[in-house]
Coordinates of C-alpha atoms in Angstrom, one line a residue:
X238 CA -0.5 4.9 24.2
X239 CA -0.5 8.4 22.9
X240 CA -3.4 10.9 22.1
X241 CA -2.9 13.9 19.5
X242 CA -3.3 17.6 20.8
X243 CA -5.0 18.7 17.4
X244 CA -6.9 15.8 15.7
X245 CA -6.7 13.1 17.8
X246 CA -9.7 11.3 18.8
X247 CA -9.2 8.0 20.6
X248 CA -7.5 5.7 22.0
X249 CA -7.6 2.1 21.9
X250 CA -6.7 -1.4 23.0
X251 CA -6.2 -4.5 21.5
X252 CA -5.6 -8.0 23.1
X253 CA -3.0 -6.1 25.3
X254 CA -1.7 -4.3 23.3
X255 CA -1.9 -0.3 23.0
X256 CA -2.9 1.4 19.6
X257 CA -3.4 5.1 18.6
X258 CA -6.7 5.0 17.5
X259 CA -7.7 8.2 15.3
X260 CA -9.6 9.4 12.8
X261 CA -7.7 11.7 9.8
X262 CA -9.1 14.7 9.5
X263 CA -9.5 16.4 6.1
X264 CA -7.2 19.3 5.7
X265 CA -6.9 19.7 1.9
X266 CA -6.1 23.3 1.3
X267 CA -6.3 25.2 -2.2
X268 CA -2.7 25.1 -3.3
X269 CA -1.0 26.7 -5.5
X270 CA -0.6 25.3 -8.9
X271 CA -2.3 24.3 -11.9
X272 CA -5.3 21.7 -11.1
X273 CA -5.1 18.4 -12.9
X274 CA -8.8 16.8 -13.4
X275 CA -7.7 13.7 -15.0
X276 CA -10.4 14.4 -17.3
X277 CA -13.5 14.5 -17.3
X278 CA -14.8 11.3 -19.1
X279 CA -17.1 13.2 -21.7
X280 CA -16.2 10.7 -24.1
X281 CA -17.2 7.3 -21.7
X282 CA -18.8 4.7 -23.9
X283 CA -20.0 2.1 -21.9
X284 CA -19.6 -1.1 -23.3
X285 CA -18.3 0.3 -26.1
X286 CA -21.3 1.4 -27.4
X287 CA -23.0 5.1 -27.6
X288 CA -23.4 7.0 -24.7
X289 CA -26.9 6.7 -22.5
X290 CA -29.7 9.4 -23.1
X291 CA -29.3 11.3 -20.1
X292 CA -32.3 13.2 -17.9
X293 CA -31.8 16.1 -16.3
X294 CA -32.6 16.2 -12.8
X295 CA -33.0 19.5 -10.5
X296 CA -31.3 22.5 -12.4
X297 CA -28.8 19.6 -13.8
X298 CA -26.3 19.6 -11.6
X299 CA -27.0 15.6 -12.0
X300 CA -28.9 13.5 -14.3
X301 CA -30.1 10.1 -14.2
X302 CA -28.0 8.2 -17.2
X303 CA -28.8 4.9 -16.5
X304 CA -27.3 2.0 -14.9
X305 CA -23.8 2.4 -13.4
X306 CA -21.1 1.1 -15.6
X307 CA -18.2 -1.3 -14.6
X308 CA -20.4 -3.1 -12.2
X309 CA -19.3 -6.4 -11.0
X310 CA -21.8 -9.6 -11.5
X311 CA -24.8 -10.1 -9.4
X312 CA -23.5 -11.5 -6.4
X313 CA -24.8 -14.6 -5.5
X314 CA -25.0 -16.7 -2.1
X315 CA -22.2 -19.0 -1.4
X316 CA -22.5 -22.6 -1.4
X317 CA -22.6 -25.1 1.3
X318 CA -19.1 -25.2 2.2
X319 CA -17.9 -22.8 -0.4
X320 CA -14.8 -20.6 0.5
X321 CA -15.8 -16.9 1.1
X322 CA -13.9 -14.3 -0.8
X323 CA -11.5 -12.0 0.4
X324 CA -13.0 -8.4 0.1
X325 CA -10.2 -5.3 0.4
X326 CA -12.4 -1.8 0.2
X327 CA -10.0 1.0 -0.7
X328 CA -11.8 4.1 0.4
X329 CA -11.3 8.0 0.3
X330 CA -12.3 11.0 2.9
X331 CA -12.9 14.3 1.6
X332 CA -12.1 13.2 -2.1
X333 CA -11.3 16.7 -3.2
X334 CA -8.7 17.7 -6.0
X335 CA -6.8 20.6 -4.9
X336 CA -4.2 20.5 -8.0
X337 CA -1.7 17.9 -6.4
X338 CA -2.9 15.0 -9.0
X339 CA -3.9 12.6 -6.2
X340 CA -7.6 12.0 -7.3
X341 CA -6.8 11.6 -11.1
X342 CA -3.7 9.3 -10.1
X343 CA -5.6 6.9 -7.8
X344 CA -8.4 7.0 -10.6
X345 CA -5.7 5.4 -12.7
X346 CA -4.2 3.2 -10.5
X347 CA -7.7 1.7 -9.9
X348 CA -8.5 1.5 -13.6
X349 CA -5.0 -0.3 -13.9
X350 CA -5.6 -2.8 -11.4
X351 CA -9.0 -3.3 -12.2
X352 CA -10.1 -2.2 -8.5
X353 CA -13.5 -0.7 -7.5
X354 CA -13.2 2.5 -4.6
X355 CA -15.5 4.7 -2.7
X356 CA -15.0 8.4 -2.9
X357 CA -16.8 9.7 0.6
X358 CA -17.1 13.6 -1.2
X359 CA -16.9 16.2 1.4
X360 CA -20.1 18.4 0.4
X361 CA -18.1 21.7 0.5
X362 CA -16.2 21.1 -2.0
X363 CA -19.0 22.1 -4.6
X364 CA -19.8 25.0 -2.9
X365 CA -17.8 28.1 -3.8
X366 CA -16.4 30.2 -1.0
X367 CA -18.0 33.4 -2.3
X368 CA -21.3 31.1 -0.9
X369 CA -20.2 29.7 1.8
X370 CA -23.0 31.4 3.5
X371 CA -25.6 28.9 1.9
X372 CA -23.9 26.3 4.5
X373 CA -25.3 26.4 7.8
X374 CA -23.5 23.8 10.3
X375 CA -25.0 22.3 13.5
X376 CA -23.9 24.2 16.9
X377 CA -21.3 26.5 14.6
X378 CA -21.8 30.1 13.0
X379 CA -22.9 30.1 9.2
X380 CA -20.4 29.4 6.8
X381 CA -18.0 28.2 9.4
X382 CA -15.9 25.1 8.6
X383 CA -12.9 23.1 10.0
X384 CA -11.4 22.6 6.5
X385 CA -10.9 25.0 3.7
X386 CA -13.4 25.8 1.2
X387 CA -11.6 25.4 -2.6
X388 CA -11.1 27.9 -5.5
X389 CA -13.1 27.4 -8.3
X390 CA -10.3 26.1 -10.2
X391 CA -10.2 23.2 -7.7
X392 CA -14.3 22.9 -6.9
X393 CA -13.8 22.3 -11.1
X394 CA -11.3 19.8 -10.9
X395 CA -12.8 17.7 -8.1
X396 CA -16.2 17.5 -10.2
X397 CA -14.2 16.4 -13.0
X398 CA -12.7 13.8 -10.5
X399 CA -16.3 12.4 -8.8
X400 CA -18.0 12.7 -12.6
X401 CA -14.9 10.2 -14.1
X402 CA -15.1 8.5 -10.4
X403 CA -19.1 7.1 -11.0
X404 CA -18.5 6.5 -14.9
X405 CA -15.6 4.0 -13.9
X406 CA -17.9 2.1 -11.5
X407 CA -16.7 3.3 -8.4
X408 CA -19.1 4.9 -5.3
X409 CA -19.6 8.0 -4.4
X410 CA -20.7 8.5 -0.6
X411 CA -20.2 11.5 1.9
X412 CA -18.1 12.7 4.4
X413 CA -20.4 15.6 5.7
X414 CA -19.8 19.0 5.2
X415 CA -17.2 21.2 7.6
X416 CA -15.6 18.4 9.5
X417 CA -16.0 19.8 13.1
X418 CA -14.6 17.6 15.3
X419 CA -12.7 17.9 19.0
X420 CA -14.9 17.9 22.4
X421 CA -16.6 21.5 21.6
X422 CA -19.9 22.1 21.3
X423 CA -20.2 22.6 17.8
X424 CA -18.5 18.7 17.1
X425 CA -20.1 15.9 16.1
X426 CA -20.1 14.1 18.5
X427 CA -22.6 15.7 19.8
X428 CA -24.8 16.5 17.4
X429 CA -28.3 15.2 17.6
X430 CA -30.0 12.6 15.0
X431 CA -32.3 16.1 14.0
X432 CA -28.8 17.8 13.4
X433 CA -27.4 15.2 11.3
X434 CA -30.4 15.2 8.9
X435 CA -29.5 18.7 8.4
X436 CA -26.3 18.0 7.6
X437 CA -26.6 15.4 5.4
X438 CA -29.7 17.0 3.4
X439 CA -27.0 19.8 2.8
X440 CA -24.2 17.7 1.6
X441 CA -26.5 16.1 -0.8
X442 CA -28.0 19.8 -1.8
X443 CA -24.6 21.0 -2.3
X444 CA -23.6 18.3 -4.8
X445 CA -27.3 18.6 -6.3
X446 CA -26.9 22.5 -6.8
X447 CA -23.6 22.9 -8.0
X448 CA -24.7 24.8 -11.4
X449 CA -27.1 27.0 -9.2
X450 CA -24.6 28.1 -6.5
X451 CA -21.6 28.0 -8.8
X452 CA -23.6 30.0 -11.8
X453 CA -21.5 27.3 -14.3
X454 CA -23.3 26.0 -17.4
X455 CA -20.1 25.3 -19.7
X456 CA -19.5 21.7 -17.3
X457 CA -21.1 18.6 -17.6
X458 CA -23.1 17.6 -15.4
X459 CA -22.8 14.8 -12.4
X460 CA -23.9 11.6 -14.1
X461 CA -26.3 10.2 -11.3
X462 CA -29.3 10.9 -8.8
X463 CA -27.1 11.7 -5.5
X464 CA -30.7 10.6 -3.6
X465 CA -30.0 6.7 -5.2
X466 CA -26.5 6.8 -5.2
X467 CA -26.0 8.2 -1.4
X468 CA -26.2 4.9 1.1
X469 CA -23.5 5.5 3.2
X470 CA -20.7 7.5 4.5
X471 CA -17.9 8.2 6.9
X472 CA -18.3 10.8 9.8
X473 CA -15.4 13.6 10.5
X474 CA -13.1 11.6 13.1
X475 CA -15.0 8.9 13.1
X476 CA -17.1 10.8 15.7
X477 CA -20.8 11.0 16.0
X478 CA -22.3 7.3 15.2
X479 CA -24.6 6.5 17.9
X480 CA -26.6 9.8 16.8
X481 CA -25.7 9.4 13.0
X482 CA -27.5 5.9 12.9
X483 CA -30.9 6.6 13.4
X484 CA -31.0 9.1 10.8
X485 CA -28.7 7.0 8.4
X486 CA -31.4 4.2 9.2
X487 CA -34.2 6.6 8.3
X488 CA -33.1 7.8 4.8
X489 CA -32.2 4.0 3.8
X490 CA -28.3 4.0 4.2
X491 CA -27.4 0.7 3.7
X492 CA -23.8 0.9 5.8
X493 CA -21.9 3.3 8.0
X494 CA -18.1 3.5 7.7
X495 CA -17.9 5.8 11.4
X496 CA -17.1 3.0 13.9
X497 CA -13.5 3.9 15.1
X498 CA -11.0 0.6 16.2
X499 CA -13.0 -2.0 14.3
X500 CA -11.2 -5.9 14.2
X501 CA -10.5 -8.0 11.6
X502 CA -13.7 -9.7 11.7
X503 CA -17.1 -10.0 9.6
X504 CA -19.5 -7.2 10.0
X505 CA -22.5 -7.0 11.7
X506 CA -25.1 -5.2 11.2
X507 CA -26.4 -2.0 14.0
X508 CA -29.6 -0.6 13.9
X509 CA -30.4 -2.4 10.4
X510 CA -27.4 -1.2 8.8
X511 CA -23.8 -2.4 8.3
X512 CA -21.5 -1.4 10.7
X513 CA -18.1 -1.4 8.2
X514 CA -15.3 -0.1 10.2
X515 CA -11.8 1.2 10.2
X516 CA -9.5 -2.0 11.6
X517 CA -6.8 -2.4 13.8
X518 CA -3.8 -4.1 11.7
X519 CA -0.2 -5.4 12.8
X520 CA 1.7 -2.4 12.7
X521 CA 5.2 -3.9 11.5
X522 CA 7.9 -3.1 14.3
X523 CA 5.9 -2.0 16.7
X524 CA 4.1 -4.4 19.7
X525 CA 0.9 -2.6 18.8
X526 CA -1.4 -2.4 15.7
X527 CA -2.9 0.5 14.0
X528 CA -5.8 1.5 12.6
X529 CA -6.0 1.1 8.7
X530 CA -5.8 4.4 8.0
X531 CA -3.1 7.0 6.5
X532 CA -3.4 9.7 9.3
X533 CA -3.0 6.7 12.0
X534 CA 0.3 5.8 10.2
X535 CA 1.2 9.2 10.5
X536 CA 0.1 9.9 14.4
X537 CA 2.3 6.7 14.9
X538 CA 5.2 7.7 13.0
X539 CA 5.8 11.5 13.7
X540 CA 3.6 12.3 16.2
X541 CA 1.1 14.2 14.4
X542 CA 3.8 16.0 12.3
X543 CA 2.8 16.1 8.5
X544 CA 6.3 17.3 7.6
X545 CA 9.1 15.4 9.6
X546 CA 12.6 14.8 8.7
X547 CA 13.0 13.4 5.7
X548 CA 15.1 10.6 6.5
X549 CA 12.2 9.2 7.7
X550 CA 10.7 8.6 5.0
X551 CA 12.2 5.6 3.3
X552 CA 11.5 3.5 6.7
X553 CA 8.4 5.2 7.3
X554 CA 6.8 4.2 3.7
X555 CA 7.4 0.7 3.6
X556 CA 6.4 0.3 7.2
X557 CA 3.1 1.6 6.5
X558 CA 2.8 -0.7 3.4
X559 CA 3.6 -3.5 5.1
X560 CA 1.1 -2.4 7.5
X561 CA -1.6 -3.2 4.9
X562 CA -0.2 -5.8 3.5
X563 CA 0.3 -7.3 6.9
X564 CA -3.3 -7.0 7.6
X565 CA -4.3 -8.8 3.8
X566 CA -2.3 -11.5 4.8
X567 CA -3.8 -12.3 7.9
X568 CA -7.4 -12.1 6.6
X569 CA -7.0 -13.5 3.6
X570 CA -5.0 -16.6 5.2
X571 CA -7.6 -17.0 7.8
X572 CA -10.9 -15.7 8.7
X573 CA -11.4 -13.9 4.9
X574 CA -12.6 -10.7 7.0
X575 CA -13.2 -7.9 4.7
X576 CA -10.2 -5.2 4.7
X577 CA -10.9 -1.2 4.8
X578 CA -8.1 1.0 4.2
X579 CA -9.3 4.4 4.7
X580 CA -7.0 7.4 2.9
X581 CA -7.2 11.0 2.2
X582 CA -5.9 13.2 -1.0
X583 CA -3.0 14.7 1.0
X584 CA 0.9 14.8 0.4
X585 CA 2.0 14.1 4.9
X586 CA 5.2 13.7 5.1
X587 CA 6.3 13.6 1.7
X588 CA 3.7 11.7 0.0
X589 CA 4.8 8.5 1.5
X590 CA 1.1 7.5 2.6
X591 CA 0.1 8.1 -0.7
X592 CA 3.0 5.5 -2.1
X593 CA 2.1 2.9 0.9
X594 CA -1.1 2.6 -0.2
X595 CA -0.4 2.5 -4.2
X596 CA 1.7 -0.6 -3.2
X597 CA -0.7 -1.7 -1.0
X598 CA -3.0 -2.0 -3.8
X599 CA -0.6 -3.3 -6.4
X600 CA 0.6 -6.2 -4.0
X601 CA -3.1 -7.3 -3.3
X602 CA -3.9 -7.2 -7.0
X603 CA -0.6 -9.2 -8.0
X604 CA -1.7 -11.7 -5.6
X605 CA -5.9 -11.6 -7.3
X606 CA -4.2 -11.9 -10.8
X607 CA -2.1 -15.2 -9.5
X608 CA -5.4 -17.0 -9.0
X609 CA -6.2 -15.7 -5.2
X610 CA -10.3 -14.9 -4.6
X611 CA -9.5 -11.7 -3.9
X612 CA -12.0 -8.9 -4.7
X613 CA -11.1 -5.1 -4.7
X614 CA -14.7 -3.4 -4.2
X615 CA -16.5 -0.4 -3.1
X616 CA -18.6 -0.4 0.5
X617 CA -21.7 -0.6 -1.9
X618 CA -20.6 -3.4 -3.8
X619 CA -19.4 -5.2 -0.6
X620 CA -22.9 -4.9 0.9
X621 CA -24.3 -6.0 -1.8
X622 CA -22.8 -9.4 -1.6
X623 CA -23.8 -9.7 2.2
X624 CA -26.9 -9.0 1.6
X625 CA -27.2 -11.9 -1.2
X626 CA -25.9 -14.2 2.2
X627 CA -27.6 -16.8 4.2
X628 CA -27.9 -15.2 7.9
X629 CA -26.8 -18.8 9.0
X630 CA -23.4 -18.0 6.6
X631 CA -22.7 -14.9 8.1
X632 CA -23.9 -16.0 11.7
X633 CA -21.4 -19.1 11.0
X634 CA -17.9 -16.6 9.8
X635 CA -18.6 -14.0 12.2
X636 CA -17.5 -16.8 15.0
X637 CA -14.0 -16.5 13.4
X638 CA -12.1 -14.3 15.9
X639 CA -8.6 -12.0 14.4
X640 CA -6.2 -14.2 12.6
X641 CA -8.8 -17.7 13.1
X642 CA -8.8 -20.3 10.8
X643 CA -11.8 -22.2 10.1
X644 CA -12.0 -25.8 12.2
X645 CA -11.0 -28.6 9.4
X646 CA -11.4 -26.3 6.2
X647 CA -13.8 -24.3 4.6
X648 CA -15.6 -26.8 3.0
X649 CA -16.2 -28.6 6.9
X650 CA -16.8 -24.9 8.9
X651 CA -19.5 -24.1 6.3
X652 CA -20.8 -27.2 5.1
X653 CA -23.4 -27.1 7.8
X654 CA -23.7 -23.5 8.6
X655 CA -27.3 -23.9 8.3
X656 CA -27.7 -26.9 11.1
X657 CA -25.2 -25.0 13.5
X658 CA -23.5 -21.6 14.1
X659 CA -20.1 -22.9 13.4
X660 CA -16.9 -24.3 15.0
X661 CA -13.5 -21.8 15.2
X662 CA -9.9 -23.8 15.6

């Protein structure tokens, strides 16, 4: 088992066998180069017909324009004995564009494969450096923070990316603010349920005062109420739950995204919200799994070296496709527990993460558009659909232990969910 010096965070077992259990860390840098929005959808029709009347809210930084587009149907409880879907929730820490195209090109990929995503926004990234000194962090000096703040070019571009984001139906969450992690005193792991309200009301007051700190009026603005749209997030490292919760329960968060080393199993719910998170997956070649993450590929592969030799890339790419696909398979073939794939807007090692995952998505889509139940969501969407569930239903799947197939078929397992809690073969 092996730990990182710089970002690591944990490790962890699994049915004897050892995994590197971490939690990327945001690191995206202003770099050089022209910024690439991928437009800004101005000219979204919803529907196809006229765009809503939007209303201003706060100095119109956001507005309230209605309904989210590209939602999927209502969900609706399954049947007795009724198959479950397979869920897959691609998600995104940090989601800031720094002018390396990732934001815009996993936009299009999604709209391609007709796949919903959640964008956990780092709150920083609205805020200007020249302001930095609006930001005051928990146990760390004002304007301090453990990731860069961008240029104005790029704080542009990344509003461009989280407006187009919400219009193509996909959810916007939070990742914090400065992304202190480690055993110090200023991380978050030990900040108190107090501290993370603080937190959390600046991330929000950051993407709610954009114009005001930025001074811009020539950009349209965000095209929903941050307060509705904000029910969960991710914390820095996946550090800081136990204390997050409470608050998360207090403000009405409907999930949490934090737990680090998560199974393949159905969710549960801690503290009255849903406990969604990261999973250990087979880890092709290896006799331990990984945690379905890009920067857990990475600490795997090169030892927490974001440029190794380049020969390593071709093996290193597929391996961490496969990795994902691996762990689709086994869900979808067995237990149908939801997948999360967590990812960040950086170019390690090449870019090879970034091409794992596109195929990652384009291999689980090929195999929705061949007739499998397979649904590619958001965390909000997916939450949505539990909560449309009978308890009995979700008492009854979450007996299905890693890679378990339901006793004599779906149809028998959940037939009778309601008169017992369920067999496992």
């Amino acid at each position: 088992m092996r730990t990182l010096s710089r970002r690591g965070m944990l490790g962890l077992g699994v049915a004897g066998a050892a995994a590197v259990g971490l939690a990327g860390c945001d690191s995206l840098q202003s770099s050089d180069g022209s910024s690439r929005s991928g437009g800004s959808g101005n000219d979204h029709r919803p529907n196809g017909g006229t765009k809503p009347a939007a209303r201003p809210l706060g100095d119109g930084s956001t507005s309230f324009t209605g309904k989210q587009p590209h939602q999927p149907a209502e969900p609706v409880p399954l049947e007795p004995g009724q198959e479950p879907p397979q869920f897959v929730v691609f998600s995104w820490d940090g989601a800031g564009e720094v002018g390396n195209g990732l934001f815009p090109r996993f936009l299009d990929l999604a709209k391609e494969h007709k796949a919903h995503m959640t964008f956990f926004l780092s709150g920083l990234y609205l805020l200007p450096e020249s302001k930095k000194r609006l930001y005051d962090p928990p146990n760390n000096p004002r304007g301090a923070s453990d990731i860069g703040y961008l240029t104005d070019d790029h704080v542009k571009a990344t509003l461009a990316g989280v407006r187009r984001a919400w219009l193509e139906g996909h959810e916007i969450g939070t990742h914090f603010n400065g992304h202190f992690c480690g055993d110090g005193y200023g991380s978050v792991a030990h900040w108190t349920p107090k501290q993370w309200r603080s937190e959390i009301e600046q991330a929000k007051s950051f993407v709610k005062e954009w114009r005001t700190n930025t001074g811009w009026t020539d950009l349209p603005s965000l095209p929903f109420d941050y307060d509705k749209e904000l029910v969960g997030g991710r914390t820095p490292c996946l550090l800081g739950q136990d204390n997050l919760l409470p608050t998360a329960r207090d403000l009405g968060w409907r999930y949490d995204a934090s737990s680090p080393g998560g199974r393949q199993v159905w969710p549960q719910k801690r503290l009255g919200i849903w406990d969604l998170p990261l999973q250990q997956i087979p880890f092709p070649g290896r006799s331990f799994e990984v945690l379905s993450m890009d920067y857990n590929m990475l600490a795997n592969q090169s030892v927490n070296s974001t440029k190794a030799p380049a020969y390593n890339y071709p093996g290193w790419r597929e391996q961490s496709a496969q990795a994902y696909i691996s762990g689709f398979k086994r869900a979808y073939e067995t237990n149908r527990a939801p997948l999360f794939i967590g990812n960040h807007f950086e170019q390690w090692n090449g870019g090879i993460y970034m091409d794992a995952v596109e195929e990652a998505v384009k291999h689980i889509a090929r195999e929705r558009d061949k007739g499998a139940d397979v649904r590619l969501v958001s965390f909000r969407q997916f939450v949505d659909w539990l909560d449309v569930q009978r308890p009995e239903v979700l008492a009854g799947l979450r007996t299905l232990d890693v890679g378990q197939r339901p006793a004599g078929g779906w149809r028998k397992f959940l037939k009778d969910a309601g008169k017992s809690s369920g067999r496992a073969a």
